[in-house]
Coordinates of C-alpha atoms in Angstrom, one line a residue:
M1 CA -0.2 -0.1 -0.1
A2 CA 3.0 2.2 1.2
I3 CA 5.1 1.5 -2.5
Q4 CA 1.6 2.1 -4.4
L5 CA 0.7 5.2 -2.7
S6 CA 4.6 6.4 -3.2
R7 CA 4.6 5.6 -7.0
H8 CA 0.8 7.0 -7.6
I9 CA 2.1 10.3 -5.7
L10 CA 5.4 10.5 -7.8
G11 CA 3.6 10.3 -10.7
Q12 CA 1.6 13.5 -9.8
S13 CA 2.7 17.4 -10.5
K14 CA 4.5 19.3 -8.0
M15 CA 0.9 21.1 -7.1
S16 CA -0.5 17.6 -7.1
R17 CA 2.0 16.2 -4.9
L18 CA 1.6 19.1 -2.2
F19 CA -2.3 19.1 -2.1
I20 CA -2.1 15.2 -1.6
T21 CA 0.5 15.4 1.6
L22 CA -1.6 18.2 3.2
W23 CA -4.9 16.1 3.0
V24 CA -2.9 12.9 3.9
S25 CA -1.7 14.7 7.2
S26 CA -4.8 16.1 8.3
T27 CA -6.6 12.5 7.6
I28 CA -4.0 11.1 9.9
V29 CA -4.1 13.3 12.8
D30 CA -8.1 12.8 12.9
G31 CA -6.9 9.0 13.4
Q32 CA -7.9 7.7 10.3
S33 CA -5.9 6.1 7.5
P34 CA -6.7 7.4 4.2
T35 CA -7.7 4.5 1.7
Q36 CA -6.6 4.1 -1.9
G37 CA -10.3 4.8 -2.7
D38 CA -9.6 8.0 -0.6
I39 CA -7.0 9.5 -2.6
L40 CA -8.1 8.6 -5.7
D41 CA -11.3 10.0 -5.1
S42 CA -10.2 13.3 -3.6
P43 CA -10.8 16.4 -5.3
S44 CA -8.5 18.1 -8.1
P45 CA -5.5 20.3 -6.7
P46 CA -7.0 23.9 -7.1
T47 CA -6.1 26.3 -10.2
T48 CA -5.0 29.1 -8.3
S49 CA -2.5 30.0 -6.1
P50 CA -2.4 28.3 -2.6
V51 CA -3.8 30.3 0.3
K52 CA -1.4 32.8 1.7
D53 CA -1.7 31.5 5.3
I54 CA -0.1 28.0 4.5
V55 CA 3.4 28.2 5.4
D56 CA 6.3 26.0 4.9
T57 CA 8.2 26.0 8.0
S58 CA 10.9 23.3 7.0
P59 CA 14.4 24.4 6.3
P60 CA 15.9 24.5 3.3
T61 CA 17.1 21.7 1.1
N62 CA 20.8 21.1 0.4
S63 CA 20.6 21.1 -3.0
P64 CA 17.9 22.7 -5.7
T65 CA 15.0 21.1 -7.0
V66 CA 15.6 19.0 -9.8
T67 CA 12.7 20.3 -12.0
P68 CA 11.6 23.9 -12.7
S69 CA 8.6 25.4 -10.9
L70 CA 5.4 25.2 -12.8
S71 CA 5.1 28.8 -13.3
P72 CA 7.2 31.6 -12.8
S73 CA 7.8 33.7 -9.7
S74 CA 6.4 37.0 -9.4
P75 CA 7.5 39.7 -12.1
P76 CA 11.2 40.1 -12.4
S77 CA 12.8 43.0 -10.4
L78 CA 13.7 46.2 -12.8
T79 CA 17.3 45.8 -11.7
P80 CA 19.8 42.7 -12.5
T81 CA 21.4 41.0 -9.6
L82 CA 25.1 41.8 -9.1
S83 CA 27.9 39.7 -8.4
Q84 CA 31.1 40.1 -7.1
A85 CA 32.6 37.1 -8.1
P86 CA 32.2 34.8 -11.4
S87 CA 30.1 31.2 -10.7
R88 CA 32.3 28.6 -9.8
E89 CA 32.3 26.9 -13.2
P90 CA 31.1 27.0 -16.3
T91 CA 27.8 25.2 -17.8
D92 CA 28.5 22.4 -20.5
P93 CA 27.2 23.9 -23.7
P94 CA 27.3 27.4 -24.3
S95 CA 24.4 29.9 -23.7
L96 CA 22.9 30.6 -26.9
S97 CA 21.6 34.6 -27.3
A98 CA 20.0 36.0 -30.6
I99 CA 21.2 39.9 -29.3
P100 CA 24.6 40.6 -29.1
S101 CA 25.8 42.0 -25.7
Q102 CA 24.7 45.3 -25.3
K103 CA 28.5 47.1 -25.6
P104 CA 31.9 45.2 -26.0
T105 CA 34.3 45.2 -22.9
N106 CA 36.7 47.7 -22.8
V107 CA 39.8 45.2 -22.3
P108 CA 40.2 42.2 -24.7
S109 CA 40.3 38.6 -23.5
I110 CA 43.4 37.3 -22.5
S111 CA 42.9 34.2 -24.7
P112 CA 41.2 34.3 -28.2
T113 CA 37.6 33.1 -28.9
L114 CA 37.5 29.8 -30.0
S115 CA 34.6 29.2 -32.5
F116 CA 33.1 26.0 -34.1
M117 CA 32.3 27.5 -37.2
P118 CA 35.0 28.3 -39.9
S119 CA 36.0 31.5 -40.9
A120 CA 34.6 33.6 -43.3
A121 CA 38.0 34.2 -45.1
P122 CA 38.2 33.8 -48.9
I123 CA 39.3 30.8 -50.2
Q124 CA 43.1 31.2 -52.0
Y125 CA 42.6 31.9 -55.8
S126 CA 44.1 29.4 -57.8
R127 CA 43.9 29.2 -61.3
P128 CA 42.3 26.2 -63.5
T129 CA 44.5 24.1 -65.7
R130 CA 44.8 25.2 -68.9
V131 CA 42.8 23.0 -71.8
D132 CA 45.3 23.1 -74.5
I133 CA 43.2 21.8 -77.5
R134 CA 41.7 25.2 -78.1
Y135 CA 45.4 26.1 -79.3
I136 CA 45.9 23.9 -81.8
P137 CA 45.1 25.2 -85.0
W138 CA 41.7 24.3 -86.6
N139 CA 43.4 22.5 -89.5
E140 CA 45.2 20.3 -87.5
L141 CA 42.2 18.9 -85.4
D142 CA 40.9 16.0 -85.8
P143 CA 37.4 15.5 -87.4
E144 CA 35.7 14.5 -84.5
N145 CA 36.8 17.7 -82.5
Q146 CA 36.1 20.0 -85.4
K147 CA 32.5 18.7 -85.1
I148 CA 32.2 19.2 -81.4
A149 CA 33.6 22.6 -82.4
M150 CA 31.3 23.6 -84.9
N151 CA 28.4 22.2 -82.5
L152 CA 29.9 25.5 -80.1
D153 CA 29.8 27.8 -83.2
Y154 CA 33.1 27.6 -84.1
T155 CA 34.4 27.9 -87.7
N156 CA 37.8 27.9 -89.1
T157 CA 38.0 31.5 -88.7
T158 CA 36.7 32.0 -85.4
W159 CA 38.3 29.2 -83.9
N160 CA 41.9 30.3 -85.0
E161 CA 41.0 34.2 -84.4
Y162 CA 40.7 34.1 -80.3
G163 CA 37.5 36.3 -79.0
A164 CA 36.1 36.3 -82.3
N165 CA 33.0 33.5 -81.7
P166 CA 30.3 35.4 -79.9
I167 CA 29.9 32.1 -77.3
E168 CA 33.1 33.2 -75.9
E169 CA 30.9 36.0 -74.3
S170 CA 29.1 34.1 -72.4
S171 CA 29.5 32.1 -68.8
W172 CA 29.6 28.7 -68.3
E173 CA 25.6 29.3 -66.9
D174 CA 24.8 31.3 -69.7
L175 CA 25.5 28.3 -71.9
T176 CA 22.5 25.8 -73.2
S177 CA 22.7 22.5 -71.8
E178 CA 23.7 21.2 -75.4
Q179 CA 26.6 23.8 -75.3
T180 CA 27.9 22.5 -72.2
S181 CA 27.7 19.2 -73.3
N182 CA 30.0 19.7 -76.3
A183 CA 32.3 21.9 -74.2
S184 CA 32.9 19.4 -72.0
L185 CA 33.9 17.0 -74.7
L186 CA 36.6 19.3 -75.3
G187 CA 37.7 19.2 -71.9
Y188 CA 36.1 22.3 -70.4
D189 CA 34.1 22.7 -67.3
M190 CA 32.7 25.3 -65.7
K191 CA 36.0 26.7 -63.8
S192 CA 38.0 26.0 -66.8
W193 CA 35.5 27.4 -69.4
D194 CA 34.8 31.1 -67.2
C195 CA 38.7 31.2 -67.0
W196 CA 40.1 30.3 -70.3
I197 CA 37.2 31.0 -72.5
N198 CA 35.4 33.9 -71.0
H199 CA 37.7 35.3 -69.1
Y200 CA 35.0 36.2 -66.2
E201 CA 33.7 38.8 -68.6
G202 CA 30.6 37.3 -68.5
Y203 CA 30.2 37.8 -64.4
R204 CA 28.6 40.7 -62.6
W205 CA 30.9 42.6 -61.0
I206 CA 29.6 41.7 -57.5
D207 CA 30.2 38.2 -58.1
M208 CA 33.8 38.5 -58.9
G209 CA 34.5 39.0 -55.0
Q210 CA 33.1 35.4 -53.7
P211 CA 35.0 33.1 -51.8
F212 CA 34.9 30.4 -54.3
I213 CA 35.6 32.7 -57.3
Q214 CA 38.0 35.4 -55.6
V215 CA 39.3 37.0 -59.3
L216 CA 38.3 40.6 -58.5
Q217 CA 41.9 41.3 -57.1
W218 CA 43.2 41.0 -60.7
F219 CA 40.4 43.1 -62.3
T220 CA 40.9 45.7 -59.6
S221 CA 44.6 45.6 -60.4
L222 CA 44.0 46.0 -64.4
G223 CA 42.3 49.3 -63.4
W224 CA 38.5 48.4 -63.2
D225 CA 36.1 49.4 -60.9
I226 CA 32.3 49.0 -60.6
Q227 CA 31.5 51.8 -62.8
S228 CA 33.7 50.8 -65.6
W229 CA 32.7 47.4 -65.7
T230 CA 29.0 48.0 -66.0
G231 CA 29.7 50.8 -68.9
K232 CA 29.0 53.9 -66.8
K233 CA 32.5 55.3 -67.2
E234 CA 35.5 54.0 -69.9
A235 CA 37.5 51.0 -69.6
P236 CA 40.8 51.3 -68.0
E237 CA 43.9 52.5 -69.8
S238 CA 45.0 48.8 -69.8
D239 CA 42.3 47.8 -71.7
S240 CA 43.7 48.8 -74.8
K241 CA 47.2 48.2 -74.6
T242 CA 48.9 45.0 -76.2
W243 CA 50.1 42.8 -74.1
Y244 CA 54.0 43.6 -74.1
D245 CA 52.9 47.2 -73.5
L246 CA 51.1 46.2 -70.1
T247 CA 53.4 46.6 -67.2
S248 CA 54.7 43.4 -65.6
E249 CA 52.3 43.9 -62.3
E250 CA 49.1 44.1 -65.1
R251 CA 50.6 41.4 -67.4
F252 CA 50.7 39.0 -64.2
S253 CA 47.4 39.8 -63.2
A254 CA 46.4 39.2 -66.7
A255 CA 47.8 35.7 -66.7
Q256 CA 46.0 35.0 -63.5
L257 CA 42.1 35.6 -65.8
C258 CA 43.9 32.9 -68.1
Y259 CA 44.9 35.7 -70.7
S260 CA 48.1 35.1 -72.6
R261 CA 49.9 37.5 -75.3
I262 CA 47.5 35.8 -78.4
T263 CA 44.3 35.8 -76.3
W264 CA 45.0 39.2 -74.8
N265 CA 45.6 40.5 -78.2
E266 CA 43.1 38.4 -80.0
V267 CA 45.0 38.7 -83.3
E268 CA 48.7 38.7 -83.3
V269 CA 50.6 41.9 -82.9
F270 CA 54.0 42.1 -84.8
S271 CA 56.4 44.8 -85.2
N272 CA 58.9 45.0 -88.5
G273 CA 59.8 41.6 -89.4
G274 CA 57.1 39.6 -87.6
F275 CA 58.6 40.5 -83.9
P276 CA 56.1 40.4 -80.9
I277 CA 57.8 43.4 -79.5
E278 CA 59.8 45.9 -81.3
K279 CA 63.7 45.1 -82.0
P280 CA 65.5 47.2 -79.6
G281 CA 68.2 48.1 -82.7
F282 CA 71.1 49.5 -80.3
R283 CA 71.6 46.0 -79.4
F284 CA 72.7 45.0 -82.5
D285 CA 75.3 47.3 -83.2
H286 CA 78.7 46.4 -82.4
W287 CA 80.7 47.3 -79.6
W288 CA 82.5 50.3 -80.9
K289 CA 79.7 51.8 -82.6
L290 CA 77.8 52.5 -79.4
D291 CA 77.5 55.9 -77.7
D292 CA 80.0 56.3 -75.0
E293 CA 77.5 56.5 -72.3
V294 CA 76.0 53.6 -73.6
R295 CA 79.1 51.4 -73.9
E296 CA 80.2 52.7 -70.3
I297 CA 76.9 51.4 -68.7
A298 CA 76.9 48.1 -70.4
H299 CA 80.6 47.5 -69.3
E300 CA 80.9 48.9 -66.0
S301 CA 77.1 47.6 -64.8
L302 CA 76.3 44.9 -66.9
K303 CA 79.7 43.6 -66.9
Y304 CA 79.8 43.5 -70.9
S305 CA 82.9 43.5 -73.0
E306 CA 83.5 43.9 -76.4
I307 CA 83.6 40.1 -77.2
T308 CA 80.5 39.2 -75.0
W309 CA 78.7 42.6 -76.6
N310 CA 79.5 41.7 -80.4
V311 CA 78.7 38.2 -79.8
L312 CA 74.8 37.5 -79.5
G313 CA 74.1 35.6 -76.5
L314 CA 77.9 35.4 -75.3
G315 CA 77.3 37.6 -72.1
A316 CA 76.9 36.0 -68.8
V317 CA 74.3 38.6 -67.8
E318 CA 71.9 37.3 -70.7
A319 CA 71.6 34.1 -69.3
R320 CA 69.7 35.3 -66.5
D321 CA 65.7 37.0 -67.1
W322 CA 64.8 40.6 -65.7
M323 CA 64.2 39.6 -62.3
S324 CA 67.5 37.9 -61.6
L325 CA 69.2 40.5 -62.2
T326 CA 70.3 42.9 -59.8
P327 CA 68.1 46.3 -58.8
S328 CA 71.1 48.4 -59.7
E329 CA 71.8 45.9 -62.9
R330 CA 68.0 46.8 -63.8
E331 CA 68.3 50.4 -63.2
A332 CA 71.2 50.2 -65.5
A333 CA 69.1 48.3 -68.2
E334 CA 66.3 50.6 -68.0
S335 CA 68.5 53.6 -68.2
I336 CA 70.0 52.7 -71.8
G337 CA 66.2 51.7 -73.2
W338 CA 65.6 48.1 -71.7
N339 CA 62.7 46.9 -69.5
Q340 CA 61.0 43.8 -68.4
A341 CA 59.5 42.7 -72.0
T342 CA 62.2 43.6 -73.9
W343 CA 65.0 42.3 -72.3
D344 CA 63.4 38.9 -71.7
C345 CA 62.2 38.6 -74.5
W346 CA 65.3 40.0 -76.8
I347 CA 68.0 39.2 -74.6
N348 CA 67.0 36.1 -72.4
H349 CA 64.3 34.8 -74.8
F350 CA 62.9 33.4 -71.7
R351 CA 65.4 31.0 -71.4
S352 CA 65.8 30.8 -67.9
Y353 CA 62.1 30.8 -67.0
S354 CA 60.9 27.9 -65.5
W355 CA 58.6 25.5 -67.4
E356 CA 55.7 26.2 -65.1
N357 CA 56.3 30.1 -65.8
L358 CA 56.1 29.3 -69.3
V359 CA 53.1 27.8 -68.8
F360 CA 52.0 30.4 -66.9
Y361 CA 52.3 33.1 -69.4
G362 CA 51.6 31.0 -72.3
L363 CA 55.0 31.2 -73.9
D364 CA 55.5 27.1 -73.8
L365 CA 53.0 26.9 -76.4
D366 CA 55.9 28.3 -79.0
Y367 CA 58.7 26.3 -77.4
Q368 CA 56.6 23.2 -77.6
S369 CA 56.1 24.2 -81.5
L370 CA 60.1 23.9 -81.4
G371 CA 59.9 20.5 -79.9
W372 CA 60.7 21.4 -76.3
T373 CA 58.7 19.4 -73.3
D374 CA 58.9 20.3 -69.6
L375 CA 61.4 17.3 -69.2
S376 CA 63.9 18.4 -71.8
W377 CA 63.7 22.0 -70.8
D378 CA 64.6 21.1 -67.0
G379 CA 67.5 18.6 -68.9
T380 CA 66.0 15.6 -68.0
E381 CA 65.9 14.4 -71.8
D382 CA 67.6 15.8 -74.6
A383 CA 66.7 19.1 -76.2
P384 CA 64.9 18.7 -79.5
P385 CA 66.7 18.9 -83.1
S386 CA 65.7 22.4 -83.7
N387 CA 68.0 22.9 -80.7
D388 CA 71.2 22.1 -83.0
K389 CA 69.8 23.6 -86.2
T390 CA 70.9 26.6 -87.7
W391 CA 68.2 29.5 -88.7
N392 CA 68.5 28.1 -92.2
E393 CA 68.0 24.6 -91.3
L394 CA 64.7 25.6 -89.8
N395 CA 61.6 25.0 -91.7
E396 CA 59.8 27.9 -92.0
L397 CA 57.0 26.8 -89.3
E398 CA 60.0 26.5 -86.8
K399 CA 61.2 29.9 -87.5
Q400 CA 58.1 31.6 -87.1
Y401 CA 57.5 30.4 -83.7
A402 CA 61.3 31.2 -83.2
R403 CA 60.2 35.0 -84.0
K404 CA 57.7 34.5 -81.4
L405 CA 60.4 34.5 -78.9
C406 CA 62.6 37.3 -80.6
Y407 CA 64.9 35.3 -82.5
F408 CA 66.1 36.0 -86.1
E409 CA 69.0 34.7 -88.0
D410 CA 71.8 36.9 -86.2
N411 CA 70.5 36.0 -82.4
W412 CA 69.6 32.3 -83.1
D413 CA 73.1 31.6 -84.9
M414 CA 75.0 33.5 -82.0
V415 CA 76.4 35.7 -85.2
D416 CA 79.6 37.8 -83.9
I417 CA 78.8 41.1 -85.3
T418 CA 82.3 42.4 -84.7
P419 CA 83.2 44.2 -88.5
N420 CA 85.0 41.4 -90.5
N421 CA 85.7 42.5 -93.7
G422 CA 88.8 39.9 -93.8
K423 CA 89.5 36.5 -95.2
F424 CA 88.6 34.6 -92.5
P425 CA 85.2 33.4 -91.7
H426 CA 85.3 34.9 -87.9
P427 CA 87.2 38.0 -86.8
K428 CA 90.7 37.2 -85.8
P429 CA 91.0 37.4 -82.2
K430 CA 93.4 40.3 -81.6
S431 CA 95.0 39.6 -78.0
R432 CA 95.7 35.9 -79.4
F433 CA 97.9 37.1 -81.7
A434 CA 99.8 39.6 -79.5
P435 CA 103.1 38.9 -78.2
W436 CA 103.3 37.6 -74.4
N437 CA 105.2 40.7 -73.6
E438 CA 102.6 43.1 -74.7
L439 CA 100.0 41.4 -72.7
S440 CA 98.3 43.1 -69.8
D441 CA 99.5 41.1 -66.3
D442 CA 95.7 40.1 -66.0
E443 CA 95.5 38.5 -69.6
K444 CA 99.2 36.9 -68.6
E445 CA 97.6 35.8 -65.2
I446 CA 94.6 34.1 -66.8
A447 CA 96.3 32.6 -69.7
A448 CA 98.9 30.7 -67.5
E449 CA 97.0 29.2 -64.7
S450 CA 93.6 27.6 -66.2
L451 CA 94.8 27.7 -69.9
Q452 CA 98.5 26.8 -68.7
Y453 CA 100.2 28.8 -71.2
S454 CA 103.8 30.2 -70.9
G455 CA 105.5 32.8 -72.9
K456 CA 107.0 30.4 -75.1
T457 CA 103.8 28.8 -75.5
W458 CA 102.2 31.9 -76.0
N459 CA 104.3 33.0 -78.8
S460 CA 104.8 29.8 -80.7
Y461 CA 100.9 29.0 -82.1
G462 CA 100.0 25.3 -82.1
V463 CA 102.4 24.4 -79.6
A464 CA 100.3 24.5 -76.2
E465 CA 98.8 21.2 -75.4
I466 CA 95.3 23.7 -74.3
E467 CA 95.0 24.2 -78.3
S468 CA 94.8 20.3 -79.2
K469 CA 91.6 20.1 -77.2
G470 CA 88.2 21.3 -78.9
W471 CA 85.7 24.2 -77.0
D472 CA 83.3 21.6 -75.9
E473 CA 86.6 19.5 -74.6
L474 CA 87.4 22.7 -72.0
T475 CA 86.1 22.8 -68.5
P476 CA 83.9 25.7 -68.0
L477 CA 86.5 27.6 -65.9
Q478 CA 88.5 27.5 -69.1
Q479 CA 85.9 28.8 -71.6
S480 CA 85.4 31.7 -69.1
D481 CA 88.8 32.4 -69.1
A482 CA 89.4 32.3 -73.1
I483 CA 86.7 34.5 -73.2
R484 CA 88.1 37.2 -71.4
L485 CA 91.1 36.6 -73.6
G486 CA 89.0 37.4 -76.6
L487 CA 88.1 34.0 -78.0
Y488 CA 84.6 32.0 -77.6
E489 CA 83.6 28.6 -79.3
R490 CA 83.9 29.7 -83.1
T491 CA 87.1 31.5 -83.0
W492 CA 89.0 29.0 -80.6
D493 CA 87.6 26.0 -82.6
C494 CA 88.7 27.7 -85.8
F495 CA 92.0 29.5 -84.8
Q496 CA 93.2 27.4 -82.0
N497 CA 92.1 24.0 -82.9
H498 CA 91.4 24.4 -86.4
Y499 CA 88.5 21.8 -86.1
H500 CA 90.9 19.0 -85.7
S501 CA 89.3 17.3 -82.3
K502 CA 85.9 17.4 -84.1
R503 CA 85.1 14.0 -86.0
W504 CA 85.2 14.2 -89.9
I505 CA 81.2 13.5 -90.5
S506 CA 80.6 16.3 -88.2
L507 CA 82.4 19.3 -89.9
E508 CA 80.5 21.6 -91.6
G509 CA 80.1 21.3 -95.5
E510 CA 82.8 24.2 -95.8
V511 CA 85.1 23.2 -93.4
R512 CA 85.5 19.7 -94.9
D513 CA 85.5 20.9 -98.2
A514 CA 88.8 23.0 -97.3
F515 CA 90.3 19.9 -95.6
R516 CA 89.8 18.1 -98.9
V517 CA 91.4 20.4 -101.0
L518 CA 94.3 20.3 -98.2
G519 CA 94.9 16.7 -98.8
W520 CA 92.7 15.0 -96.2
D521 CA 90.0 12.3 -96.7
E522 CA 87.8 10.5 -94.2
N523 CA 90.2 7.9 -93.7
G524 CA 93.1 9.9 -93.1
W525 CA 91.5 12.4 -90.7
A526 CA 90.5 9.5 -88.4
A527 CA 94.4 8.2 -88.5
N528 CA 95.1 11.5 -88.0
F529 CA 97.7 11.0 -90.7
R530 CA 98.6 14.7 -92.0
P531 CA 98.9 15.2 -95.8
P532 CA 102.0 16.3 -97.7
S533 CA 100.4 20.0 -98.1
Y534 CA 100.9 20.4 -93.9
E535 CA 104.6 20.1 -94.8
N536 CA 104.9 23.0 -97.1
K537 CA 105.7 26.5 -95.8
W538 CA 103.1 29.0 -96.5
G539 CA 104.5 30.4 -99.7
R540 CA 104.6 27.1 -101.5
L541 CA 100.8 26.5 -101.1
S542 CA 98.9 27.3 -104.0
E543 CA 96.3 30.1 -104.3
M544 CA 93.7 27.9 -104.0
E545 CA 95.2 26.0 -100.9
Q546 CA 96.0 29.3 -99.2
T547 CA 92.3 30.5 -99.8
F548 CA 90.6 27.1 -98.3
A549 CA 93.6 27.3 -95.5
N550 CA 92.1 30.7 -94.4
R551 CA 88.6 29.2 -94.4
I552 CA 90.0 27.2 -91.3
C553 CA 91.5 30.1 -89.8
Y554 CA 95.2 29.3 -90.9
F555 CA 97.9 32.2 -92.3
E556 CA 101.2 32.4 -92.6
D557 CA 101.9 32.9 -89.0
N558 CA 100.2 30.0 -88.1
W559 CA 100.6 27.7 -90.8
P560 CA 102.2 24.5 -89.2
G561 CA 104.3 23.7 -92.2
Q562 CA 106.6 26.8 -91.3
A563 CA 110.6 25.8 -91.5
E564 CA 111.4 28.1 -88.8
E565 CA 108.8 29.0 -86.0
V566 CA 107.0 32.1 -86.5
K567 CA 106.8 33.6 -83.2
A568 CA 104.8 36.4 -82.4
E569 CA 107.3 38.6 -80.7
N570 CA 108.9 39.0 -83.7
K571 CA 106.1 40.5 -85.7
T572 CA 105.0 43.8 -85.9
D573 CA 101.8 45.3 -84.4
A574 CA 100.1 46.2 -87.6
S575 CA 100.7 42.5 -88.8
V576 CA 99.1 40.9 -85.6
A577 CA 96.2 43.7 -85.6
G578 CA 95.5 42.8 -89.3
D579 CA 93.4 41.1 -91.4
G580 CA 90.1 43.0 -90.7
V581 CA 90.2 43.6 -87.2
F582 CA 89.4 47.1 -85.9
D583 CA 90.9 49.3 -83.3
E584 CA 89.0 50.6 -80.8
D585 CA 87.6 53.6 -82.5
G586 CA 86.3 51.2 -84.9
T587 CA 88.8 52.0 -87.5
E588 CA 89.9 49.2 -89.5
V589 CA 93.5 48.5 -89.2
E590 CA 95.6 47.5 -92.5
T591 CA 97.4 44.3 -93.4
G592 CA 101.4 44.7 -93.0
G593 CA 102.0 41.6 -95.4
N594 CA 102.7 42.0 -99.0
E595 CA 102.0 38.2 -99.6
E596 CA 98.3 38.1 -97.4
Q597 CA 97.4 41.4 -98.9
D598 CA 97.9 39.7 -102.6
T599 CA 95.6 37.2 -101.4
S600 CA 92.4 39.4 -100.4
E601 CA 93.0 41.1 -104.3
T602 CA 92.7 39.8 -107.9
G603 CA 96.2 38.0 -108.3
E604 CA 97.8 37.2 -111.1
K605 CA 95.9 33.5 -111.3
G606 CA 92.8 35.1 -111.1
N607 CA 92.0 34.1 -107.7
Q608 CA 89.7 36.6 -105.8
I609 CA 88.0 37.0 -102.5
D610 CA 85.0 39.5 -102.5
S611 CA 85.1 41.7 -99.8
G612 CA 81.3 43.0 -100.5
S613 CA 78.4 41.2 -99.2
S614 CA 76.2 38.6 -100.9
E615 CA 73.1 37.2 -99.6
S616 CA 73.5 34.1 -101.2
N617 CA 76.8 33.3 -99.5
T618 CA 76.8 35.2 -96.5
P619 CA 76.8 32.9 -93.3
S620 CA 74.2 34.9 -90.7
G621 CA 71.7 35.5 -93.5
T622 CA 69.9 38.7 -94.7
Q623 CA 70.9 42.2 -95.3
E624 CA 68.1 43.8 -93.4
E625 CA 68.8 42.1 -90.3
N626 CA 72.6 42.4 -90.1
S627 CA 74.3 44.9 -88.7
G628 CA 77.7 44.6 -89.2
S629 CA 80.1 43.6 -92.2
K630 CA 80.0 39.9 -92.3
W631 CA 82.4 37.3 -93.5
V632 CA 82.0 36.4 -96.9
S633 CA 82.9 32.9 -98.5
P634 CA 85.8 33.7 -101.1
A635 CA 85.0 32.9 -104.5
V636 CA 87.0 30.1 -106.1
P637 CA 87.5 29.3 -110.3
A638 CA 85.0 26.4 -111.0
T639 CA 88.0 25.1 -113.0
L640 CA 90.0 24.9 -109.8
L641 CA 87.5 23.2 -107.7
M642 CA 86.8 20.8 -110.6
T643 CA 90.5 20.0 -110.3
A644 CA 90.4 19.9 -107.0
F645 CA 87.6 17.6 -106.2
G646 CA 88.3 15.5 -109.3
A647 CA 89.2 12.3 -107.2
W648 CA 85.9 12.5 -105.6

């Protein structure tokens, strides 16, 4: 009975339990125990508040009640209760309030506030991967892809001219489902289409700053704002510039928006000669033709010398792109007419860019057309065949892409623009044929250390061991020191080694012809068996033999068949410096020897060396691109050639 009563009482509300307790107590006082029926039949608790004269005199409990009161107490007080100390420990779940606190506190909290929600910082922008099929010429697309492109309203013309198809003005969301399906077949999705095709031009200004887009920063860098974007004012200045007229910062921002030279300009913009940037003419003037101020800056600040300036691409500074130059070097370069675009294209040809940077600016497309890949670019694989071709050996398409990288015949072939009207294919290196005692102390030190010359081996041509090596067999230090002495690959191999370290099959046509005239053949070359002509003195050689010996940089002083050693210390200054060599003021020094002079004029035997220029015979190419005088292969009478080559 007591258990049942307790379970029944516990099942009632708090007010019901209070009423039942009072009723039970009064019944017991009267001496009667209540029955179950009495309890169940008792009246319901009153709906009004208990009478005021009922007072609970029991002491307070040690712990609060588990369940809240049925109804709130009297109206709350007008002022909050203030406590001098914080509560002992916080509750487990945080309290949630829809209304912020009335005002911030005066001092920051000691520890940062931790939020269980992610921050609202924008997601870092990442340019989507390029879809390369768009840059394949129409006539090189396979029929299936041409058909897909035609479903997107492309034609031969609008495919090859970027921006010409009106569909490129639409963002991905503005395309029909059929158009997005065809675009997907070409490899596009929303991100790549909106960047590489539409360049976000179909977006509203307010959308471009959204967390998953984040391109507003690049348009702002190009000078756009909401007024110019919506047509309420003119477009920024950058919108009318060509790609290489943009500043470096603008070009970087445009590249982030998936633009490159061809898509920014929409049509190729070429200066005279088919180059993307106007040719800096002064760079292709020889050293002594430069203004004194330009020459001084080039020498003092950019470390050019006469030879590293005149041999295009030889200077160490040209192996570095604009951003790799020091601030003082960039300042010096700017003072004589260069900027980042002209330097990186005309001087460095983007060669020091990483493959990733080439891709970023779209330059990899031109290098890919010349056969380069990311693996050959970083040296993992061999360079493509185009790298070993001369300009004249490139096909027309390769030349077209090379011009886009600011190459033409002279700088592709690394031509020496030193004026050369002499009998040799390359300008005669003055310092090499100066006597040892006339060299400066620095020159003597360079020659003696890595090149291991002595006074005797310097003055006796063909004696030093170093001269038995070709340029490619020299160490990097030896090559660097040879350049400081005025020699580089072509002049070393011709005047120092006379091509004897090369294989017969690798000799160029004119060089091989010269050796044949002097009595060499492939078998004798392989056995290093010198022909009888090498035993003759220079004066006993025929006119034709002398002419062809000049082609491999032999002359009287260094011809191996001289009975007596011809030493440089016994030669006059004029004979050492002659043969088409120019003094520091650019004036040609006259030849001192009558015998050598005869070979440069029409002689009794009718052999002639043409000192003029001829497009067909000039090794370095077209006259309009050539800045200095170029060596012209001496003409040899046909009857003598037939006699010389009759055995072959």
